[in-house]
mmCIF file of C-alpha atoms and ligand atoms in Angstrom:
data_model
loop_
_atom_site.group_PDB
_atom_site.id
_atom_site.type_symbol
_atom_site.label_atom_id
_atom_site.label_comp_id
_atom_site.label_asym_id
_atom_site.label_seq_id
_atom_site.Cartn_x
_atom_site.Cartn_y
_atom_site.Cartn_z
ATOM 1 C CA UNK A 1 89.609 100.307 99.651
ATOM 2 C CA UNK A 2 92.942 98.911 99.635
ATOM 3 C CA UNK A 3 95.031 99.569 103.096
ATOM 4 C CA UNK A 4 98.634 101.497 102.845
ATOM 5 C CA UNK A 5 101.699 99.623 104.331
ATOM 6 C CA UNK A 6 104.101 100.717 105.851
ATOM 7 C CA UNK A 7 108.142 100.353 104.606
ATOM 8 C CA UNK A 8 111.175 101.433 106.385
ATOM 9 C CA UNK A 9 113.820 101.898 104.158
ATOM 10 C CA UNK A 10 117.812 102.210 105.746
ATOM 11 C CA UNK A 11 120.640 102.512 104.814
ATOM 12 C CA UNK A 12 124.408 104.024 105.017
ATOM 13 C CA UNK A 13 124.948 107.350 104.450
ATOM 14 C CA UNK A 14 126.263 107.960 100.778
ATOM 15 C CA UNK A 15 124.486 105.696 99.539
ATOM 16 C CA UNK A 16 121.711 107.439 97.332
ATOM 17 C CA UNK A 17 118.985 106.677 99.853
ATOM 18 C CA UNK A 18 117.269 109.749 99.127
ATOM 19 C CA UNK A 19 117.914 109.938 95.059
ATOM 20 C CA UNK A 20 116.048 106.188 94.668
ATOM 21 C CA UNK A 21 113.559 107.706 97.491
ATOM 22 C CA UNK A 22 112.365 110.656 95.502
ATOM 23 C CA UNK A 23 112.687 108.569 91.863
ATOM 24 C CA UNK A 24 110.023 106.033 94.037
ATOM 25 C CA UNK A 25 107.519 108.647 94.939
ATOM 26 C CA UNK A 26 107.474 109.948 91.148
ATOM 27 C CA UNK A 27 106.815 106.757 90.137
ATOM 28 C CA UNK A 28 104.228 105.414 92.646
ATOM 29 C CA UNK A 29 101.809 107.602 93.216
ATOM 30 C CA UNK A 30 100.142 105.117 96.591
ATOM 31 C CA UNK A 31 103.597 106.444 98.214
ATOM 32 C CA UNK A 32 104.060 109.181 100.916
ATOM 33 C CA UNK A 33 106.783 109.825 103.482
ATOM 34 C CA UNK A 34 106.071 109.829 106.667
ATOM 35 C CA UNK A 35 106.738 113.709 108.457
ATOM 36 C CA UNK A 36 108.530 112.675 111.690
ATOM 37 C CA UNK A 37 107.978 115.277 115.154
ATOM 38 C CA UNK A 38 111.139 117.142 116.029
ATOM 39 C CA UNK A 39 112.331 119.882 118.542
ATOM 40 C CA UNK A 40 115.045 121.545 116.624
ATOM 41 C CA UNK A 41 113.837 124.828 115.342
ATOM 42 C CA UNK A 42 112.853 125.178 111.802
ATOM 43 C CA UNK A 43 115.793 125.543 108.962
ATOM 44 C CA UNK A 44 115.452 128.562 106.609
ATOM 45 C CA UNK A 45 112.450 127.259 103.970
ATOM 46 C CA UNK A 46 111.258 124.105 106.436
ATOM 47 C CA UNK A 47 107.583 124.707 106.909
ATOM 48 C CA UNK A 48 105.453 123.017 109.675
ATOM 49 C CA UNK A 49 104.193 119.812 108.698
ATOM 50 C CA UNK A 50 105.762 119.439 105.147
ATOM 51 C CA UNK A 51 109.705 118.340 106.704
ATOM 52 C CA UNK A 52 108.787 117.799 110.372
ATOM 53 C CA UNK A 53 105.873 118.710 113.101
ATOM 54 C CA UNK A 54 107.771 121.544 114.914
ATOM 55 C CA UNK A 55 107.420 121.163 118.185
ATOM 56 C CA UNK A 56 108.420 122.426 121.771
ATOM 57 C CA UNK A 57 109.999 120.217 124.132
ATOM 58 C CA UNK A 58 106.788 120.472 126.478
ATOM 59 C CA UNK A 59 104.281 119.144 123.724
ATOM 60 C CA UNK A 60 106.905 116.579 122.488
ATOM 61 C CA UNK A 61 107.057 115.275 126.136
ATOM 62 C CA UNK A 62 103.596 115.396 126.159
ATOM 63 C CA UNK A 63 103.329 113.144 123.119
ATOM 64 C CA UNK A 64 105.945 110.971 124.499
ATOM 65 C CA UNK A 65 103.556 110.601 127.191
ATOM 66 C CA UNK A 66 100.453 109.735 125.369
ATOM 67 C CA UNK A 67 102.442 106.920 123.423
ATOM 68 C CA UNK A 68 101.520 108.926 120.226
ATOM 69 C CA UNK A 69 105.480 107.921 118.911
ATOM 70 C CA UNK A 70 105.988 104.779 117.334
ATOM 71 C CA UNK A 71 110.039 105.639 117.902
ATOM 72 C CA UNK A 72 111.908 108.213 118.903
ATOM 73 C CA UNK A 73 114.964 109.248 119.621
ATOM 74 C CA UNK A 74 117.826 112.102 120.919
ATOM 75 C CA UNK A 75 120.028 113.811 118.464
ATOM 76 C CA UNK A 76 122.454 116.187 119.275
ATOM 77 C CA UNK A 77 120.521 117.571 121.870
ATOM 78 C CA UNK A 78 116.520 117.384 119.929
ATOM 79 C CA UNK A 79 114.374 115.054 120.113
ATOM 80 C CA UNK A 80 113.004 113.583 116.658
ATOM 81 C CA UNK A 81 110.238 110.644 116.771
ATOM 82 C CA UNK A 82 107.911 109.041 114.320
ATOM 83 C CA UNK A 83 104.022 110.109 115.017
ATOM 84 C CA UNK A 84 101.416 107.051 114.955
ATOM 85 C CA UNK A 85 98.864 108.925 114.246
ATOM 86 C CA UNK A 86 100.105 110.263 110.840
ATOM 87 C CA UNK A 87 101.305 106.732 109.615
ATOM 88 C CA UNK A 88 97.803 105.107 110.024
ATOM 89 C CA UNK A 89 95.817 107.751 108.709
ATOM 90 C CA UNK A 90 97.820 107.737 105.719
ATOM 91 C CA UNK A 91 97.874 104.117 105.949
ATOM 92 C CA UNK A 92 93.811 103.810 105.896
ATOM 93 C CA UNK A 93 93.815 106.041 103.075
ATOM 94 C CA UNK A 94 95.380 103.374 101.282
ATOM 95 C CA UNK A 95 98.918 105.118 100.482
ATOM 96 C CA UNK A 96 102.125 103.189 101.683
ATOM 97 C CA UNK A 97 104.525 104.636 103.937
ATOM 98 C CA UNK A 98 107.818 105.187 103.960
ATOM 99 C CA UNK A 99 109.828 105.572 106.607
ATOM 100 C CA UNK A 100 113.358 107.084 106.061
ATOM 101 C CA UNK A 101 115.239 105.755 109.274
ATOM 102 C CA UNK A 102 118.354 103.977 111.012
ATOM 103 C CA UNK A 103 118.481 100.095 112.164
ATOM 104 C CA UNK A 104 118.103 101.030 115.392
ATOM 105 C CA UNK A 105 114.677 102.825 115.272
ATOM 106 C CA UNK A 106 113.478 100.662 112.686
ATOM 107 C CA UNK A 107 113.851 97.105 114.769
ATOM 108 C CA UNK A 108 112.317 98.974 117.041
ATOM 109 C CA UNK A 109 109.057 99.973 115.116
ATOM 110 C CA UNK A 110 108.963 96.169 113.840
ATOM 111 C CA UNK A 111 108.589 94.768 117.171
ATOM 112 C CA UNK A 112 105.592 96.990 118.225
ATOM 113 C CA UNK A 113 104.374 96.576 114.402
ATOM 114 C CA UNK A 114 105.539 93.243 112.833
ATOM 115 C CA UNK A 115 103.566 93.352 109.609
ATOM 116 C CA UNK A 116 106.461 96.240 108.597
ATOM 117 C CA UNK A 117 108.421 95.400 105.747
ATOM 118 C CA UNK A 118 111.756 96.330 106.695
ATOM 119 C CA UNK A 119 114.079 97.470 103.074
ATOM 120 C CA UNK A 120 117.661 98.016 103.582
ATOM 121 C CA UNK A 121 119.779 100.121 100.871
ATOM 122 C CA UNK A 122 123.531 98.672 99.798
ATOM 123 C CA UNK A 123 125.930 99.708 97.599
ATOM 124 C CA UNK A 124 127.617 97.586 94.993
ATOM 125 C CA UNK A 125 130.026 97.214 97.157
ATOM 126 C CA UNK A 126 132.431 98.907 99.659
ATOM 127 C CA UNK A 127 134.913 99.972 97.538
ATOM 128 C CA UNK A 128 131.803 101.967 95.775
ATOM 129 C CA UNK A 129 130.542 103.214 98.886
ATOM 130 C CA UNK A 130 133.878 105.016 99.761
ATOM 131 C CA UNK A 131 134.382 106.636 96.258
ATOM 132 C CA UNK A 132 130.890 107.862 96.454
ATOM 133 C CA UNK A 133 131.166 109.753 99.777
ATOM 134 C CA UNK A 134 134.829 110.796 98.416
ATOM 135 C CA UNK A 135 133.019 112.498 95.220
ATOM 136 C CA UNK A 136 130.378 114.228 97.360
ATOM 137 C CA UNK A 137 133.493 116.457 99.026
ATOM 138 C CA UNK A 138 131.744 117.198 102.027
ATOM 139 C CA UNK A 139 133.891 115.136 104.345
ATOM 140 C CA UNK A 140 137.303 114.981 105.545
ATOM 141 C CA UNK A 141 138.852 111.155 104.911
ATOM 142 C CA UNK A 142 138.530 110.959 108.351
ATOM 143 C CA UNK A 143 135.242 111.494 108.223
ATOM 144 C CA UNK A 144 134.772 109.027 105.539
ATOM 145 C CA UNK A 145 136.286 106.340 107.630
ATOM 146 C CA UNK A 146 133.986 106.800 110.173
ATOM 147 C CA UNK A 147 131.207 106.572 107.933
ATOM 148 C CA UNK A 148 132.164 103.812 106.392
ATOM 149 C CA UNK A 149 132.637 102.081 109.240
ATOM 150 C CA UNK A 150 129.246 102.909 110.476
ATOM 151 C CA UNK A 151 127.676 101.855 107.529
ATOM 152 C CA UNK A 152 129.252 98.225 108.085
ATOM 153 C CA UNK A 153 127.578 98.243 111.419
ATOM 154 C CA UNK A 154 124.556 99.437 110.561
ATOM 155 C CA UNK A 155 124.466 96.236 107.643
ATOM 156 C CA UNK A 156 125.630 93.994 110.287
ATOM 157 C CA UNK A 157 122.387 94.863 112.968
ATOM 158 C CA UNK A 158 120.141 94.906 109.447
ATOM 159 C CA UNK A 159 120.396 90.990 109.161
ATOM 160 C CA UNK A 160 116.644 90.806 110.572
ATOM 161 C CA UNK A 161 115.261 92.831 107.570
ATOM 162 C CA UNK A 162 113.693 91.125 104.659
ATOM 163 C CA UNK A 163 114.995 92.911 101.597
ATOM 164 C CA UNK A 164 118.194 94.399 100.009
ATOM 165 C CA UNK A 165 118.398 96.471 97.278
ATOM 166 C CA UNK A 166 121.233 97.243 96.096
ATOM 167 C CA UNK A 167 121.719 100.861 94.243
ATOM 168 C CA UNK A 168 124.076 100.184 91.042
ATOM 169 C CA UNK A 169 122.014 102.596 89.206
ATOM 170 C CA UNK A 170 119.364 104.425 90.415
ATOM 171 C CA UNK A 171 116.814 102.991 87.502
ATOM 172 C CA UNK A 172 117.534 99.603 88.709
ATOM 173 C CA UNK A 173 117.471 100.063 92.630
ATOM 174 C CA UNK A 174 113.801 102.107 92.255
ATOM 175 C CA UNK A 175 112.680 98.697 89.841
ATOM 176 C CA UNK A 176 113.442 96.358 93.098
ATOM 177 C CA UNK A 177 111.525 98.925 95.368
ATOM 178 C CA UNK A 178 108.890 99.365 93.428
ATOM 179 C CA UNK A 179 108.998 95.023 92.781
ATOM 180 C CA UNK A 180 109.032 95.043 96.153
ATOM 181 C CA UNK A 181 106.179 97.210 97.333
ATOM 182 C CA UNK A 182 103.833 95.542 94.276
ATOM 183 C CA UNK A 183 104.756 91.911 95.884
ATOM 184 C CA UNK A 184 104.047 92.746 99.261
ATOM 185 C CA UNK A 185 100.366 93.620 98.804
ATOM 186 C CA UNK A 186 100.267 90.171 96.750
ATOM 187 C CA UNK A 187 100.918 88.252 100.169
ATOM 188 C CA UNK A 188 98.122 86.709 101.987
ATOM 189 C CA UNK A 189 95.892 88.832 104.539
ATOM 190 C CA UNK A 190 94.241 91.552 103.015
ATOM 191 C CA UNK A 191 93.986 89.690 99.352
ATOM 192 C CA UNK A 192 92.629 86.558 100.575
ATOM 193 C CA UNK A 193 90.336 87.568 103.601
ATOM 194 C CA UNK A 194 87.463 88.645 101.433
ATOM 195 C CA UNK A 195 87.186 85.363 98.980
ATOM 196 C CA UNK A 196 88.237 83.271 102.430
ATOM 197 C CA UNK A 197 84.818 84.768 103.685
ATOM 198 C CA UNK A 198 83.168 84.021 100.562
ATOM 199 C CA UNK A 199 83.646 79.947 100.727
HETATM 200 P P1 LIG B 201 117.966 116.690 110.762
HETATM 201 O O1 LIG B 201 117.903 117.527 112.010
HETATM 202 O O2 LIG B 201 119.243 116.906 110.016
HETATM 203 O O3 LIG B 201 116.739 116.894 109.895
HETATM 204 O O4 LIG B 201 117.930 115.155 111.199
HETATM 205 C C1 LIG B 201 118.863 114.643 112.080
HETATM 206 C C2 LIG B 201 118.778 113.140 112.159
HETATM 207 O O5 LIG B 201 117.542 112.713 112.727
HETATM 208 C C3 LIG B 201 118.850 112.448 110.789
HETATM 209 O O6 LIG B 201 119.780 111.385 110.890
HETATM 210 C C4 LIG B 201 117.446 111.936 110.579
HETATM 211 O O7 LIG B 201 117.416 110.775 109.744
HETATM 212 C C5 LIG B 201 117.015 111.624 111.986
HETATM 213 N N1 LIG B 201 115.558 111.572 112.125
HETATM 214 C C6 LIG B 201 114.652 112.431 111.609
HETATM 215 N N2 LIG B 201 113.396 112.069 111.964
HETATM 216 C C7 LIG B 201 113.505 110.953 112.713
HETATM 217 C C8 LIG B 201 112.551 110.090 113.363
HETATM 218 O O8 LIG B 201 111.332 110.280 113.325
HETATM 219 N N3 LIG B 201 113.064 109.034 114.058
HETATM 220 C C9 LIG B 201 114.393 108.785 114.117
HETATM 221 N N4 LIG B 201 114.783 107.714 114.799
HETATM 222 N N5 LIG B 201 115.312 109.545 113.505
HETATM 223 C C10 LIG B 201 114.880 110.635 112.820
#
């Protein structure tokens, strides 16, 4: 059977990351998310192993310990981390991964994984990116300044990943991820190993 890869997608905040993520994983049905590990409690409908492993400090030290994380991280006072074990199971099952996750965790998984195809989100433009956190009225314009201005950080530490889509509309950003995902298990390795044996 085919193996899963695995795809980190980033991007700034506002910019439809999670509309183009759930439009993906109607359309491809050799997708899954990956359920990160976390030690804040549970939010009213959150259920244990659908949105996160819920876990106690203790246990996530523990795992910590056994190197079961392929990342993680501190967040206003919880831990959150990515579990190995649930990527490559899924992974051997054949379904590609997708990791929902900042620069900073993400260069981090492709240095202990390097065959991880790294996908950063952009919007049209800046401009765009500013009128859409405006619309969604959930921040002051201070606020919005300061996201904006860490979303042009975040694209400036992204220059190592391979891809950019960019979300115009969502129909045409899910095309390049789904182009994307369809040309990466055309590359040599897996494809060409089995007729390489064969001559
Ligand atoms: P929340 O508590 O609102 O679900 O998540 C808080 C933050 O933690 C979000 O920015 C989310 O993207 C991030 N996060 C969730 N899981 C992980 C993970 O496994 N690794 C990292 N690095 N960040 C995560």
């Amino acid at each position: 059977m085919k193996k899963g890869k695995m795809f980190i997608v980033s991007g700034p905040s506002g910019v439809g990351k999670g509309t183009v993520i759930k439009a993906l994983l109607e359309l491809r049905k050799d997708v899954c998310m990956s359920v990160s590990a976390t030690t804040r409690p549970p939010r009213p409908g959150e259920m244990d192993g659908v949105q996160y492993y819920f876990l106690d400090r203790e246990t996530f030290q523990d795992w910590v310990a056994r190197d079961e994380f392929l990342e993680h991280m501190e967040y206003v006072g919880n831990c959150y981390g990515t579990p190995k074990r649930y990527v490559d199971t899924a992974m051997e099952k054949g379904q590609n991964v997708l990791l929902e996750i900042d620069v900073q965790g993400a260069l981090e998984i492709a240095v202990k994984r390097p065959e991880t195809v790294l996908i950063f989100i952009l919007p049209p433009s800046w401009e765009e990116l500013e009128r859409r956190l405006v619309l969604r009225g959930t921040d002051s314009p201070e606020k919005i300044q300061k996201r904006l201005q860490r979303a042009k950080e975040e694209f400036r530490a992204a220059q190592a990943y391979q891809y950019f889509v960019v979300n115009d509309t969502v129909e045409e950003a899910v095309r390049e991820l789904d182009a994307i995902m369809t040309a990466e298990h055309c590359r040599p390795g897996a494809r060409t190993e089995a007729m390489l044996g064969g001559l």
